[in-house]
Amino acid sequence: MIDRQASRLLVSFIRLFIDLQEKQLEGIHKTMRETVDGVMRDINLLSQRTQKKKDEANAVLEKTYTEPDSEVQAAIDDAQSEVDRVFNNSKTNATQQNQDDAPSEEVLRQKLRRSTGVFSKHMESLATLDGEVQEILFSMMGQLSRDDVISQRIEHTMMSLQAMQTNLTYLLHDFEIRCNQAEVQKFAEDLRSFSLRIYTMQEERKVHYAFFPEDAPVKKAAI
């Protein structure tokens, strides 16, 4: 004869256990959504930062050569003069006297360095781009690394449901004989214990304790 009280306990436990797994799946879904949202946010931020730096660089470049200040204009004129001199000397086969009057290589190098330095001074905003991009990429990598957490939690949920199916099959195989409070109690305790053992993450255990507070570790009283 079937023990009705044991049957009610069994049904009640199975419902609670399934609710637990649904809650675990909700947590997995939340993690997946946060991961996708985080990656998309970082991609958008990376795109915005890069575009901003590009626009700033283009603006500086355009202003440097269309609206140069006196120092920049002088550097540009010096560089252009040297280019013109080299071109003219090559074209007209200048005399040795022209070559002697030409500025030395060191003077030319200093003028070019001055021109480059003036322009670089206006391009300092680009110096921080690598660091900003690296920071965003690290954040993105951190988001993507959560896929391992997601896969583990899915695996744990599947293992718990498979364990319930296996133990329940055993219990129902000869239900009229095995449907007693002792067997149902053993079924519930074994399944709870198995699930708790495979939960390697604090969040999983926290959800489990919410459904089965009797499994929570007892805090030692302060002496």
Short mmCIF file of C-alpha atoms in Angstrom, two decimals:
data_model
loop_
_atom_site.label_atom_id
_atom_site.label_comp_id
_atom_site.label_asym_id
_atom_site.label_seq_id
_atom_site.Cartn_x
_atom_site.Cartn_y
_atom_site.Cartn_z
CA MET A 1 0.00 0.00 0.00
CA ILE A 2 1.32 3.44 -0.94
CA ASP A 3 2.15 5.77 1.92
CA ARG A 4 0.22 8.93 1.07
CA GLN A 5 2.22 11.06 3.48
CA ALA A 6 5.46 9.89 1.88
CA SER A 7 4.00 10.62 -1.58
CA ARG A 8 3.13 14.16 -0.56
CA LEU A 9 6.64 14.67 0.86
CA LEU A 10 8.15 13.36 -2.37
CA VAL A 11 6.06 15.63 -4.60
CA SER A 12 6.73 18.61 -2.36
CA PHE A 13 10.48 18.01 -2.43
CA ILE A 14 10.60 17.52 -6.22
CA ARG A 15 8.75 20.80 -6.75
CA LEU A 16 11.13 22.61 -4.43
CA PHE A 17 14.18 21.03 -6.06
CA ILE A 18 12.98 21.97 -9.55
CA ASP A 19 12.33 25.53 -8.32
CA LEU A 20 15.93 25.56 -7.11
CA GLN A 21 17.22 24.57 -10.55
CA GLU A 22 15.05 27.21 -12.21
CA LYS A 23 16.55 29.79 -9.87
CA GLN A 24 20.03 28.62 -10.80
CA LEU A 25 19.11 28.98 -14.48
CA GLU A 26 17.85 32.50 -13.83
CA GLY A 27 21.24 33.32 -12.33
CA ILE A 28 22.97 31.87 -15.41
CA HIS A 29 20.75 33.92 -17.70
CA LYS A 30 21.52 37.05 -15.72
CA THR A 31 25.26 36.40 -15.96
CA MET A 32 24.99 35.82 -19.71
CA ARG A 33 23.03 39.04 -20.18
CA GLU A 34 25.52 41.01 -18.08
CA THR A 35 28.40 39.52 -20.07
CA VAL A 36 26.89 40.43 -23.44
CA ASP A 37 25.91 43.91 -22.23
CA GLY A 38 29.39 44.44 -20.79
CA VAL A 39 31.16 43.39 -23.99
CA MET A 40 28.89 45.57 -26.14
CA ARG A 41 29.43 48.50 -23.78
CA ASP A 42 33.21 48.09 -24.02
CA ILE A 43 33.07 47.79 -27.82
CA ASN A 44 31.04 50.99 -28.07
CA LEU A 45 33.36 52.75 -25.63
CA LEU A 46 36.41 51.60 -27.59
CA SER A 47 34.86 52.85 -30.81
CA GLN A 48 33.95 56.20 -29.25
CA ARG A 49 37.37 56.70 -27.68
CA THR A 50 39.18 55.83 -30.91
CA GLN A 51 36.95 58.06 -33.00
CA LYS A 52 37.37 60.93 -30.54
CA LYS A 53 41.16 60.67 -30.63
CA LYS A 54 41.09 60.40 -34.42
CA ASP A 55 38.94 63.52 -34.69
CA GLU A 56 41.20 65.41 -32.28
CA ALA A 57 44.29 64.39 -34.24
CA ASN A 58 42.75 65.41 -37.55
CA ALA A 59 41.68 68.74 -36.07
CA VAL A 60 45.17 69.42 -34.74
CA LEU A 61 46.76 68.38 -38.02
CA GLU A 62 44.45 70.60 -40.04
CA LYS A 63 44.87 73.58 -37.74
CA THR A 64 48.65 73.15 -37.60
CA TYR A 65 49.01 73.59 -41.34
CA THR A 66 46.06 75.87 -42.13
CA GLU A 67 46.24 78.17 -39.10
CA PRO A 68 49.78 77.79 -37.73
CA ASP A 69 51.03 80.06 -34.99
CA SER A 70 54.26 81.98 -35.48
CA GLU A 71 56.48 79.24 -34.07
CA VAL A 72 54.92 76.52 -36.18
CA GLN A 73 54.99 78.73 -39.28
CA ALA A 74 58.69 79.41 -38.76
CA ALA A 75 59.43 75.72 -38.44
CA ILE A 76 57.40 74.94 -41.57
CA ASP A 77 59.17 77.72 -43.51
CA ASP A 78 62.59 76.42 -42.43
CA ALA A 79 61.77 72.91 -43.51
CA GLN A 80 60.34 74.12 -46.82
CA SER A 81 63.41 76.27 -47.45
CA GLU A 82 65.69 73.31 -47.03
CA VAL A 83 63.57 71.25 -49.40
CA ASP A 84 63.64 74.07 -51.98
CA ARG A 85 67.40 74.48 -51.60
CA VAL A 86 68.10 70.79 -52.14
CA PHE A 87 65.76 70.71 -55.13
CA ASN A 88 67.27 73.85 -56.73
CA ASN A 89 70.85 72.73 -56.16
CA SER A 90 70.12 69.41 -57.77
CA LYS A 91 68.34 71.02 -60.71
CA THR A 92 70.88 73.77 -61.51
CA ASN A 93 74.04 71.86 -60.57
CA ALA A 94 75.10 74.59 -58.11
CA THR A 95 78.72 75.58 -57.63
CA GLN A 96 80.99 74.64 -54.74
CA GLN A 97 80.39 78.13 -53.29
CA ASN A 98 76.65 77.45 -53.06
CA GLN A 99 77.41 74.22 -51.25
CA ASP A 100 79.73 76.02 -48.84
CA ASP A 101 77.02 78.59 -48.09
CA ALA A 102 74.39 75.88 -47.43
CA PRO A 103 73.48 75.18 -43.84
CA SER A 104 75.21 72.20 -42.29
CA GLU A 105 73.51 68.83 -41.87
CA GLU A 106 73.32 69.43 -38.12
CA VAL A 107 71.49 72.73 -38.65
CA LEU A 108 68.99 71.01 -40.91
CA ARG A 109 68.51 68.23 -38.38
CA GLN A 110 67.83 70.77 -35.63
CA LYS A 111 65.27 72.59 -37.77
CA LEU A 112 63.45 69.34 -38.55
CA ARG A 113 63.52 68.34 -34.89
CA ARG A 114 62.06 71.73 -33.97
CA SER A 115 59.30 71.30 -36.53
CA THR A 116 58.50 67.81 -35.28
CA GLY A 117 58.60 68.92 -31.67
CA VAL A 118 56.16 71.74 -32.24
CA PHE A 119 53.71 69.43 -33.94
CA SER A 120 54.14 66.72 -31.29
CA LYS A 121 53.33 69.24 -28.60
CA HIS A 122 49.88 69.60 -30.15
CA MET A 123 49.40 65.84 -30.46
CA GLU A 124 49.78 64.93 -26.79
CA SER A 125 46.18 63.72 -26.61
CA LEU A 126 47.16 60.71 -28.71
CA ALA A 127 49.73 59.61 -26.17
CA THR A 128 47.03 58.35 -23.82
CA LEU A 129 45.15 56.32 -26.47
CA ASP A 130 47.16 53.13 -26.04
CA GLY A 131 46.59 53.13 -22.29
CA GLU A 132 42.87 53.80 -22.65
CA VAL A 133 42.47 51.09 -25.29
CA GLN A 134 44.41 48.62 -23.17
CA GLU A 135 42.20 49.35 -20.18
CA ILE A 136 39.05 48.76 -22.24
CA LEU A 137 40.44 45.55 -23.75
CA PHE A 138 41.29 44.22 -20.29
CA SER A 139 37.72 44.96 -19.22
CA MET A 140 36.41 43.17 -22.29
CA MET A 141 38.63 40.15 -21.61
CA GLY A 142 37.32 40.05 -18.06
CA GLN A 143 33.77 40.00 -19.35
CA LEU A 144 34.52 37.23 -21.83
CA SER A 145 36.28 35.13 -19.19
CA ARG A 146 32.90 34.70 -17.50
CA ASP A 147 31.93 32.18 -20.18
CA ASP A 148 33.74 29.55 -18.12
CA VAL A 149 31.59 30.43 -15.10
CA ILE A 150 28.46 30.20 -17.24
CA SER A 151 29.39 26.80 -18.68
CA GLN A 152 30.18 25.43 -15.22
CA ARG A 153 26.87 26.59 -13.79
CA ILE A 154 24.97 25.06 -16.71
CA GLU A 155 26.86 21.80 -16.20
CA HIS A 156 26.06 21.80 -12.48
CA THR A 157 22.36 22.31 -13.15
CA MET A 158 22.32 19.49 -15.71
CA MET A 159 24.11 17.16 -13.30
CA SER A 160 21.59 17.94 -10.55
CA LEU A 161 18.64 17.21 -12.83
CA GLN A 162 20.23 14.01 -14.09
CA ALA A 163 20.85 12.88 -10.51
CA MET A 164 17.20 13.57 -9.69
CA GLN A 165 16.10 11.54 -12.70
CA THR A 166 18.32 8.59 -11.76
CA ASN A 167 17.29 8.53 -8.08
CA LEU A 168 13.63 9.06 -8.91
CA THR A 169 13.71 6.19 -11.41
CA TYR A 170 15.02 3.91 -8.67
CA LEU A 171 12.32 5.10 -6.26
CA LEU A 172 9.49 4.67 -8.75
CA HIS A 173 10.66 1.28 -9.98
CA ASP A 174 8.97 -0.41 -7.04
CA PHE A 175 7.01 2.54 -5.72
CA GLU A 176 4.48 0.62 -3.61
CA ILE A 177 7.26 -0.85 -1.53
CA ARG A 178 9.75 2.01 -1.57
CA CYS A 179 7.26 4.84 -1.09
CA ASN A 180 7.76 5.32 2.61
CA GLN A 181 9.02 8.24 4.61
CA ALA A 182 12.43 6.70 5.22
CA GLU A 183 13.10 6.12 1.50
CA VAL A 184 11.75 9.54 0.51
CA GLN A 185 13.85 11.18 3.21
CA LYS A 186 16.96 9.36 1.95
CA PHE A 187 16.11 10.36 -1.64
CA ALA A 188 15.85 14.03 -0.67
CA GLU A 189 18.97 14.08 1.50
CA ASP A 190 21.10 12.28 -1.11
CA LEU A 191 19.99 14.64 -3.86
CA ARG A 192 20.54 17.77 -1.77
CA SER A 193 23.95 16.52 -0.68
CA PHE A 194 24.99 15.69 -4.24
CA SER A 195 23.92 19.09 -5.57
CA LEU A 196 25.64 20.94 -2.76
CA ARG A 197 28.89 19.06 -3.42
CA ILE A 198 29.03 20.01 -7.08
CA TYR A 199 28.30 23.69 -6.39
CA THR A 200 31.78 25.18 -6.50
CA MET A 201 30.65 28.81 -6.62
CA GLN A 202 29.47 30.87 -3.70
CA GLU A 203 26.51 32.21 -5.68
CA GLU A 204 25.27 28.66 -6.35
CA ARG A 205 25.52 27.72 -2.69
CA LYS A 206 23.76 30.90 -1.66
CA VAL A 207 20.78 29.99 -3.88
CA HIS A 208 20.77 26.44 -2.51
CA TYR A 209 20.70 27.64 1.10
CA ALA A 210 17.77 29.91 0.25
CA PHE A 211 15.71 26.84 -0.71
CA PHE A 212 17.18 24.44 1.83
CA PRO A 213 18.32 26.48 4.84
CA GLU A 214 18.88 23.28 6.83
CA ASP A 215 21.96 22.62 4.65
CA ALA A 216 23.59 25.94 5.50
CA PRO A 217 26.68 25.66 7.71
CA VAL A 218 26.03 26.51 11.32
CA LYS A 219 27.90 29.58 12.48
CA LYS A 220 29.90 29.09 15.62
CA ALA A 221 28.83 31.28 18.47
CA ALA A 222 31.35 33.90 19.51
CA ILE A 223 33.09 33.06 22.75
#
